[in-house]
GROMACS .gro file of C-alpha atoms in nm:
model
   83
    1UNK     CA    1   4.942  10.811   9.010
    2UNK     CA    2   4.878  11.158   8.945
    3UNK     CA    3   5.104  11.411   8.749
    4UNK     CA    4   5.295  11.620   8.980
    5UNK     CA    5   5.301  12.019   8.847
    6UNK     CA    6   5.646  12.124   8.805
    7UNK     CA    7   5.712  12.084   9.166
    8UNK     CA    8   6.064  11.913   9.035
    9UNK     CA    9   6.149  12.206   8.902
   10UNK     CA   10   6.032  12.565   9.050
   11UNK     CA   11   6.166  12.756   8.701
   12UNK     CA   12   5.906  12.613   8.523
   13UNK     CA   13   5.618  12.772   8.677
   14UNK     CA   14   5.459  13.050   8.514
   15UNK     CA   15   5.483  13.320   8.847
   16UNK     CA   16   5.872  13.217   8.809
   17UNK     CA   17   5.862  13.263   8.466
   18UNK     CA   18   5.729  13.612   8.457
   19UNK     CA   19   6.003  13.709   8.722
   20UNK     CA   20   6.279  13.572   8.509
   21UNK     CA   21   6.142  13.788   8.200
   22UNK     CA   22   6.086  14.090   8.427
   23UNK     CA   23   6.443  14.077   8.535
   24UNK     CA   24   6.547  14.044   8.194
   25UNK     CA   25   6.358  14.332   8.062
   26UNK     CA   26   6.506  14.543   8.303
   27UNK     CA   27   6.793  14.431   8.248
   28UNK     CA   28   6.789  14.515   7.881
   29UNK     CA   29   6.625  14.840   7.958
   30UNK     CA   30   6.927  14.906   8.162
   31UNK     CA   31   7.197  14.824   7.865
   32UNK     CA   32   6.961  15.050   7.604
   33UNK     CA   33   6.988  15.352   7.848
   34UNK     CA   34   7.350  15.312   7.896
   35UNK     CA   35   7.390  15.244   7.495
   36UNK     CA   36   7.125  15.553   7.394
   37UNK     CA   37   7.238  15.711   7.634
   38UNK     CA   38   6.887  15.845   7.781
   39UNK     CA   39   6.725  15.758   8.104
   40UNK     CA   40   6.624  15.424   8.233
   41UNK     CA   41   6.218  15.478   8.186
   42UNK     CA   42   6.241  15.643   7.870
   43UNK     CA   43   6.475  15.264   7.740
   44UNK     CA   44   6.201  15.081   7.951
   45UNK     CA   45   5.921  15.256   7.743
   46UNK     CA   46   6.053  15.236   7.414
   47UNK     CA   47   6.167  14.861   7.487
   48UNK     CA   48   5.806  14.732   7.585
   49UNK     CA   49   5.637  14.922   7.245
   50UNK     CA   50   5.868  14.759   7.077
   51UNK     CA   51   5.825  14.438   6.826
   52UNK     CA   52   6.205  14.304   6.979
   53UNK     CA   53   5.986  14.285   7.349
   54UNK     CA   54   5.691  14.142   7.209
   55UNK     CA   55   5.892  13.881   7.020
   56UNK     CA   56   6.138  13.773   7.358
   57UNK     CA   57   5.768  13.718   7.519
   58UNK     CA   58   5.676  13.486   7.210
   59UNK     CA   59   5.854  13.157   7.316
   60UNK     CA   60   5.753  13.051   6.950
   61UNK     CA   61   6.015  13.230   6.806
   62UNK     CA   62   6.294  13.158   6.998
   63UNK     CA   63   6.453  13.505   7.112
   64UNK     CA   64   6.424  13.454   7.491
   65UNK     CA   65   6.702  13.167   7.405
   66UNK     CA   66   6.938  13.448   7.357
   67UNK     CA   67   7.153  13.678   7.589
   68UNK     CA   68   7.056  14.039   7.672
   69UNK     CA   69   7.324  14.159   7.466
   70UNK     CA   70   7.166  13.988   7.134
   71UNK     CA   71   6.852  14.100   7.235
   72UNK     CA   72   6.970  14.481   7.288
   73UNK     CA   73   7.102  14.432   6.915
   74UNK     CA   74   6.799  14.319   6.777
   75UNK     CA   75   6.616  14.635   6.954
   76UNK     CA   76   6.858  14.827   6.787
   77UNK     CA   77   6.790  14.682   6.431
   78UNK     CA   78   6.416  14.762   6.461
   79UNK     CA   79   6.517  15.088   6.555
   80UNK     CA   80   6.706  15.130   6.248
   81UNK     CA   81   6.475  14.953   6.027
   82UNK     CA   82   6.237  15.240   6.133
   83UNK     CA   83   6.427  15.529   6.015
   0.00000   0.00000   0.00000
């Protein structure tokens, strides 16, 4: 019989995938403009340069298990741990 590719479950494939993460991004960017209080491509930009948005795209460490509040946090952190 051959293997059937995710077709049980749409979420796992990777086109999905990216969506969900898009989404999320945005919806992070969204929360760091409203908490920095600057506009929503300026959070965007600084988000994606950051370590926090390289590590939520690393399933190996686990961050994209977390809500966008946590990860909005741990932005923040980095931010701080640059200063």
């Amino acid at each position: 019989m051959m293997a059937q590719k995710n077709y049980d479950n749409p979420t796992k494939s990777p086109i999905v995938q990216e969506i969900i993460m898009s989404n999320r991004i945005g919806a992070i960017s969204v929360l760091l403009a409203k908490h920095l209080q600057i506009d929503n491509v300026r959070a965007l930009k600084l988000f994606y340069e950051s370590e926090t948005c390289r590590r939520l795209h690393d399933k190996s460490t686990g961050l994209y298990l977390y809500g966008d509040l946590y990860v909005m946090d741990e932005f923040m952190r980095e931010m701080e741990d640059r200063q």
